mmCIF file with all atom_site columns, C-alpha atoms in Angstrom:
data_model
loop_
_atom_site.group_PDB
_atom_site.id
_atom_site.type_symbol
_atom_site.label_atom_id
_atom_site.label_alt_id
_atom_site.label_comp_id
_atom_site.label_asym_id
_atom_site.label_entity_id
_atom_site.label_seq_id
_atom_site.pdbx_PDB_ins_code
_atom_site.Cartn_x
_atom_site.Cartn_y
_atom_site.Cartn_z
_atom_site.occupancy
_atom_site.B_iso_or_equiv
_atom_site.pdbx_formal_charge
_atom_site.auth_seq_id
_atom_site.auth_comp_id
_atom_site.auth_asym_id
_atom_site.auth_atom_id
_atom_site.pdbx_PDB_model_num
ATOM 1   C CA . MET F 1 1   ? 0.000   0.000  0.000   1.00 69.00 ? 1   MET F CA 1
ATOM 2   C CA . PHE F 1 2   ? 1.347   3.420  -0.958  1.00 84.00 ? 2   PHE F CA 1
ATOM 3   C CA . PRO F 1 3   ? 1.485   6.147  1.712   1.00 91.00 ? 3   PRO F CA 1
ATOM 4   C CA . VAL F 1 4   ? -1.330  8.695  1.815   1.00 96.00 ? 4   VAL F CA 1
ATOM 5   C CA . SER F 1 5   ? -0.517  12.385 2.307   1.00 95.00 ? 5   SER F CA 1
ATOM 6   C CA . LEU F 1 6   ? -2.759  15.338 3.116   1.00 97.00 ? 6   LEU F CA 1
ATOM 7   C CA . CYS F 1 7   ? -1.618  18.681 1.657   1.00 93.00 ? 7   CYS F CA 1
ATOM 8   C CA . ILE F 1 8   ? -3.333  21.830 2.911   1.00 95.00 ? 8   ILE F CA 1
ATOM 9   C CA . ASP F 1 9   ? -3.143  25.428 1.671   1.00 92.00 ? 9   ASP F CA 1
ATOM 10  C CA . PHE F 1 10  ? -4.799  28.177 3.703   1.00 91.00 ? 10  PHE F CA 1
ATOM 11  C CA . GLY F 1 11  ? -4.604  31.309 1.564   1.00 86.00 ? 11  GLY F CA 1
ATOM 12  C CA . ASN F 1 12  ? -6.081  34.770 1.768   1.00 82.00 ? 12  ASN F CA 1
ATOM 13  C CA . THR F 1 13  ? -8.930  33.865 -0.582  1.00 85.00 ? 13  THR F CA 1
ATOM 14  C CA . ASN F 1 14  ? -9.305  30.084 -0.543  1.00 89.00 ? 14  ASN F CA 1
ATOM 15  C CA . PHE F 1 15  ? -8.801  27.183 1.828   1.00 95.00 ? 15  PHE F CA 1
ATOM 16  C CA . LYS F 1 16  ? -7.789  24.051 -0.077  1.00 95.00 ? 16  LYS F CA 1
ATOM 17  C CA . ALA F 1 17  ? -6.710  20.506 0.637   1.00 97.00 ? 17  ALA F CA 1
ATOM 18  C CA . ALA F 1 18  ? -5.645  17.549 -1.460  1.00 96.00 ? 18  ALA F CA 1
ATOM 19  C CA . ILE F 1 19  ? -5.086  13.866 -0.847  1.00 97.00 ? 19  ILE F CA 1
ATOM 20  C CA . PHE F 1 20  ? -2.162  12.162 -2.573  1.00 95.00 ? 20  PHE F CA 1
ATOM 21  C CA . GLN F 1 21  ? -1.384  8.466  -2.641  1.00 95.00 ? 21  GLN F CA 1
ATOM 22  C CA . SER F 1 22  ? 2.281   8.149  -3.504  1.00 88.00 ? 22  SER F CA 1
ATOM 23  C CA . ASP F 1 23  ? 2.616   10.830 -6.224  1.00 82.00 ? 23  ASP F CA 1
ATOM 24  C CA . ARG F 1 24  ? -0.943  10.479 -7.514  1.00 91.00 ? 24  ARG F CA 1
ATOM 25  C CA . LEU F 1 25  ? -3.618  13.086 -6.773  1.00 93.00 ? 25  LEU F CA 1
ATOM 26  C CA . VAL F 1 26  ? -6.640  11.255 -5.354  1.00 97.00 ? 26  VAL F CA 1
ATOM 27  C CA . GLU F 1 27  ? -9.003  14.071 -4.352  1.00 98.00 ? 27  GLU F CA 1
ATOM 28  C CA . ARG F 1 28  ? -9.137  17.878 -4.111  1.00 97.00 ? 28  ARG F CA 1
ATOM 29  C CA . TYR F 1 29  ? -11.196 19.993 -1.725  1.00 98.00 ? 29  TYR F CA 1
ATOM 30  C CA . GLN F 1 30  ? -11.991 23.692 -1.500  1.00 97.00 ? 30  GLN F CA 1
ATOM 31  C CA . PHE F 1 31  ? -13.812 25.062 1.533   1.00 96.00 ? 31  PHE F CA 1
ATOM 32  C CA . LYS F 1 32  ? -14.452 28.144 3.605   1.00 94.00 ? 32  LYS F CA 1
ATOM 33  C CA . GLU F 1 33  ? -12.493 28.992 6.741   1.00 92.00 ? 33  GLU F CA 1
ATOM 34  C CA . ALA F 1 34  ? -15.512 28.213 8.940   1.00 93.00 ? 34  ALA F CA 1
ATOM 35  C CA . GLU F 1 35  ? -15.636 24.693 7.452   1.00 95.00 ? 35  GLU F CA 1
ATOM 36  C CA . ALA F 1 36  ? -11.913 23.950 7.848   1.00 96.00 ? 36  ALA F CA 1
ATOM 37  C CA . MET F 1 37  ? -12.008 21.869 11.033  1.00 97.00 ? 37  MET F CA 1
ATOM 38  C CA . SER F 1 38  ? -14.980 19.714 10.035  1.00 97.00 ? 38  SER F CA 1
ATOM 39  C CA . THR F 1 39  ? -13.679 19.239 6.484   1.00 98.00 ? 39  THR F CA 1
ATOM 40  C CA . LEU F 1 40  ? -10.232 18.161 7.675   1.00 98.00 ? 40  LEU F CA 1
ATOM 41  C CA . LYS F 1 41  ? -11.737 15.786 10.244  1.00 98.00 ? 41  LYS F CA 1
ATOM 42  C CA . ASN F 1 42  ? -13.801 14.190 7.470   1.00 98.00 ? 42  ASN F CA 1
ATOM 43  C CA . ILE F 1 43  ? -10.793 13.902 5.155   1.00 98.00 ? 43  ILE F CA 1
ATOM 44  C CA . ILE F 1 44  ? -8.685  12.304 7.891   1.00 98.00 ? 44  ILE F CA 1
ATOM 45  C CA . SER F 1 45  ? -11.481 9.885  8.759   1.00 98.00 ? 45  SER F CA 1
ATOM 46  C CA . LEU F 1 46  ? -11.983 8.922  5.124   1.00 98.00 ? 46  LEU F CA 1
ATOM 47  C CA . TYR F 1 47  ? -8.346  8.576  3.985   1.00 98.00 ? 47  TYR F CA 1
ATOM 48  C CA . ASN F 1 48  ? -6.309  8.069  7.187   1.00 98.00 ? 48  ASN F CA 1
ATOM 49  C CA . PRO F 1 49  ? -3.285  9.991  5.845   1.00 98.00 ? 49  PRO F CA 1
ATOM 50  C CA . GLN F 1 50  ? 0.102   9.133  7.309   1.00 98.00 ? 50  GLN F CA 1
ATOM 51  C CA . LYS F 1 51  ? 1.590   12.576 6.616   1.00 97.00 ? 51  LYS F CA 1
ATOM 52  C CA . SER F 1 52  ? 0.293   16.128 6.394   1.00 97.00 ? 52  SER F CA 1
ATOM 53  C CA . ILE F 1 53  ? 1.745   19.459 5.381   1.00 93.00 ? 53  ILE F CA 1
ATOM 54  C CA . LEU F 1 54  ? 0.156   22.851 5.987   1.00 94.00 ? 54  LEU F CA 1
ATOM 55  C CA . ALA F 1 55  ? 1.003   26.042 4.101   1.00 89.00 ? 55  ALA F CA 1
ATOM 56  C CA . SER F 1 56  ? -0.846  28.945 5.687   1.00 88.00 ? 56  SER F CA 1
ATOM 57  C CA . VAL F 1 57  ? -0.590  32.696 5.212   1.00 80.00 ? 57  VAL F CA 1
ATOM 58  C CA . VAL F 1 58  ? -3.552  33.436 7.492   1.00 82.00 ? 58  VAL F CA 1
ATOM 59  C CA . ASN F 1 59  ? -4.348  33.026 11.164  1.00 83.00 ? 59  ASN F CA 1
ATOM 60  C CA . HIS F 1 60  ? -6.313  29.817 11.485  1.00 85.00 ? 60  HIS F CA 1
ATOM 61  C CA . GLU F 1 61  ? -7.890  27.842 14.277  1.00 86.00 ? 61  GLU F CA 1
ATOM 62  C CA . GLN F 1 62  ? -5.043  26.334 16.326  1.00 87.00 ? 62  GLN F CA 1
ATOM 63  C CA . GLY F 1 63  ? -7.085  23.197 16.879  1.00 96.00 ? 63  GLY F CA 1
ATOM 64  C CA . ILE F 1 64  ? -6.342  22.365 13.253  1.00 97.00 ? 64  ILE F CA 1
ATOM 65  C CA . VAL F 1 65  ? -2.632  21.979 13.990  1.00 96.00 ? 65  VAL F CA 1
ATOM 66  C CA . SER F 1 66  ? -3.475  19.788 16.999  1.00 98.00 ? 66  SER F CA 1
ATOM 67  C CA . LEU F 1 67  ? -5.752  17.648 14.817  1.00 98.00 ? 67  LEU F CA 1
ATOM 68  C CA . LEU F 1 68  ? -2.997  17.168 12.247  1.00 98.00 ? 68  LEU F CA 1
ATOM 69  C CA . LYS F 1 69  ? -0.339  16.410 14.886  1.00 98.00 ? 69  LYS F CA 1
ATOM 70  C CA . GLU F 1 70  ? -2.585  13.850 16.603  1.00 98.00 ? 70  GLU F CA 1
ATOM 71  C CA . ASN F 1 71  ? -3.490  12.005 13.407  1.00 98.00 ? 71  ASN F CA 1
ATOM 72  C CA . THR F 1 72  ? -0.514  12.395 11.061  1.00 98.00 ? 72  THR F CA 1
ATOM 73  C CA . THR F 1 73  ? 3.165   13.140 10.889  1.00 97.00 ? 73  THR F CA 1
ATOM 74  C CA . TYR F 1 74  ? 2.729   16.902 10.588  1.00 96.00 ? 74  TYR F CA 1
ATOM 75  C CA . THR F 1 75  ? 4.913   19.434 8.776   1.00 92.00 ? 75  THR F CA 1
ATOM 76  C CA . LYS F 1 76  ? 4.387   23.187 8.655   1.00 91.00 ? 76  LYS F CA 1
ATOM 77  C CA . LEU F 1 77  ? 5.643   24.679 5.391   1.00 81.00 ? 77  LEU F CA 1
ATOM 78  C CA . ASP F 1 78  ? 7.669   27.769 6.262   1.00 76.00 ? 78  ASP F CA 1
ATOM 79  C CA . LEU F 1 79  ? 11.134  29.275 5.801   1.00 68.00 ? 79  LEU F CA 1
ATOM 80  C CA . ASN F 1 80  ? 12.692  26.503 7.912   1.00 70.00 ? 80  ASN F CA 1
ATOM 81  C CA . THR F 1 81  ? 11.205  23.585 5.973   1.00 64.00 ? 81  THR F CA 1
ATOM 82  C CA . LYS F 1 82  ? 13.785  21.380 4.263   1.00 70.00 ? 82  LYS F CA 1
ATOM 83  C CA . LEU F 1 83  ? 13.159  21.654 0.513   1.00 65.00 ? 83  LEU F CA 1
ATOM 84  C CA . PRO F 1 84  ? 14.359  19.638 -2.505  1.00 59.00 ? 84  PRO F CA 1
ATOM 85  C CA . PHE F 1 85  ? 15.792  22.793 -4.106  1.00 60.00 ? 85  PHE F CA 1
ATOM 86  C CA . LEU F 1 86  ? 17.875  25.838 -3.247  1.00 64.00 ? 86  LEU F CA 1
ATOM 87  C CA . ASN F 1 87  ? 15.755  28.904 -2.566  1.00 64.00 ? 87  ASN F CA 1
ATOM 88  C CA . ALA F 1 88  ? 17.946  31.771 -3.767  1.00 61.00 ? 88  ALA F CA 1
ATOM 89  C CA . TYR F 1 89  ? 15.086  34.279 -3.871  1.00 62.00 ? 89  TYR F CA 1
ATOM 90  C CA . GLY F 1 90  ? 16.337  37.693 -2.713  1.00 64.00 ? 90  GLY F CA 1
ATOM 91  C CA . SER F 1 91  ? 13.803  38.009 0.109   1.00 66.00 ? 91  SER F CA 1
ATOM 92  C CA . PRO F 1 92  ? 12.634  34.454 0.887   1.00 62.00 ? 92  PRO F CA 1
ATOM 93  C CA . GLU F 1 93  ? 10.379  35.640 3.723   1.00 69.00 ? 93  GLU F CA 1
ATOM 94  C CA . THR F 1 94  ? 8.182   37.379 1.120   1.00 60.00 ? 94  THR F CA 1
ATOM 95  C CA . LEU F 1 95  ? 7.907   34.378 -1.212  1.00 62.00 ? 95  LEU F CA 1
ATOM 96  C CA . GLY F 1 96  ? 4.443   32.855 -0.887  1.00 62.00 ? 96  GLY F CA 1
ATOM 97  C CA . HIS F 1 97  ? 4.106   29.385 0.585   1.00 63.00 ? 97  HIS F CA 1
ATOM 98  C CA . ASP F 1 98  ? 1.991   28.376 -2.397  1.00 65.00 ? 98  ASP F CA 1
ATOM 99  C CA . ARG F 1 99  ? 4.884   29.276 -4.730  1.00 64.00 ? 99  ARG F CA 1
ATOM 100 C CA . ILE F 1 100 ? 7.321   27.298 -2.582  1.00 64.00 ? 100 ILE F CA 1
ATOM 101 C CA . ALA F 1 101 ? 5.019   24.262 -2.674  1.00 64.00 ? 101 ALA F CA 1
ATOM 102 C CA . LEU F 1 102 ? 4.653   24.601 -6.450  1.00 58.00 ? 102 LEU F CA 1
ATOM 103 C CA . VAL F 1 103 ? 8.415   24.661 -7.000  1.00 59.00 ? 103 VAL F CA 1
ATOM 104 C CA . ALA F 1 104 ? 8.894   21.714 -4.617  1.00 62.00 ? 104 ALA F CA 1
ATOM 105 C CA . GLY F 1 105 ? 6.406   19.667 -6.646  1.00 61.00 ? 105 GLY F CA 1
ATOM 106 C CA . LEU F 1 106 ? 7.963   20.684 -9.948  1.00 57.00 ? 106 LEU F CA 1
ATOM 107 C CA . SER F 1 107 ? 11.453  19.880 -8.634  1.00 62.00 ? 107 SER F CA 1
ATOM 108 C CA . ARG F 1 108 ? 10.323  16.392 -7.748  1.00 62.00 ? 108 ARG F CA 1
ATOM 109 C CA . GLN F 1 109 ? 8.564   15.859 -11.065 1.00 64.00 ? 109 GLN F CA 1
ATOM 110 C CA . TYR F 1 110 ? 11.421  17.304 -13.137 1.00 61.00 ? 110 TYR F CA 1
ATOM 111 C CA . PRO F 1 111 ? 14.656  16.566 -11.251 1.00 68.00 ? 111 PRO F CA 1
ATOM 112 C CA . SER F 1 112 ? 17.900  18.125 -12.499 1.00 66.00 ? 112 SER F CA 1
ATOM 113 C CA . GLN F 1 113 ? 16.031  20.836 -14.411 1.00 66.00 ? 113 GLN F CA 1
ATOM 114 C CA . THR F 1 114 ? 15.465  24.509 -13.723 1.00 66.00 ? 114 THR F CA 1
ATOM 115 C CA . VAL F 1 115 ? 11.726  24.546 -13.138 1.00 55.00 ? 115 VAL F CA 1
ATOM 116 C CA . TRP F 1 116 ? 11.111  28.137 -12.049 1.00 56.00 ? 116 TRP F CA 1
ATOM 117 C CA . GLN F 1 117 ? 13.003  31.386 -11.802 1.00 57.00 ? 117 GLN F CA 1
ATOM 118 C CA . PHE F 1 118 ? 11.724  34.283 -9.713  1.00 53.00 ? 118 PHE F CA 1
ATOM 119 C CA . GLN F 1 119 ? 12.861  37.779 -10.603 1.00 50.00 ? 119 GLN F CA 1
#
């Protein structure tokens, strides 16, 4: 059985989550902030993910982090997260977490290639 991962993106406009099994996208979700806790509980109950990663640029209910830590091996995507690429962006603290996640995915899918350059 391939490992199941829960990837979560809490942005200014949308709250999103996705379930991956190995490298395959299984399901995508989009929901409102008020629905975040119940949606994530349902996803965890349905898929029993082994790992989770949260990229958030907004203040969110802290119970969500507790839920993820209790049910998965939890990672918070931030400036200290180990990445499969060198982030040479001039001001890395201003680079959006969604962009970092995108480049991480592209780096994995296209190893040994330049996949994105930020100016």
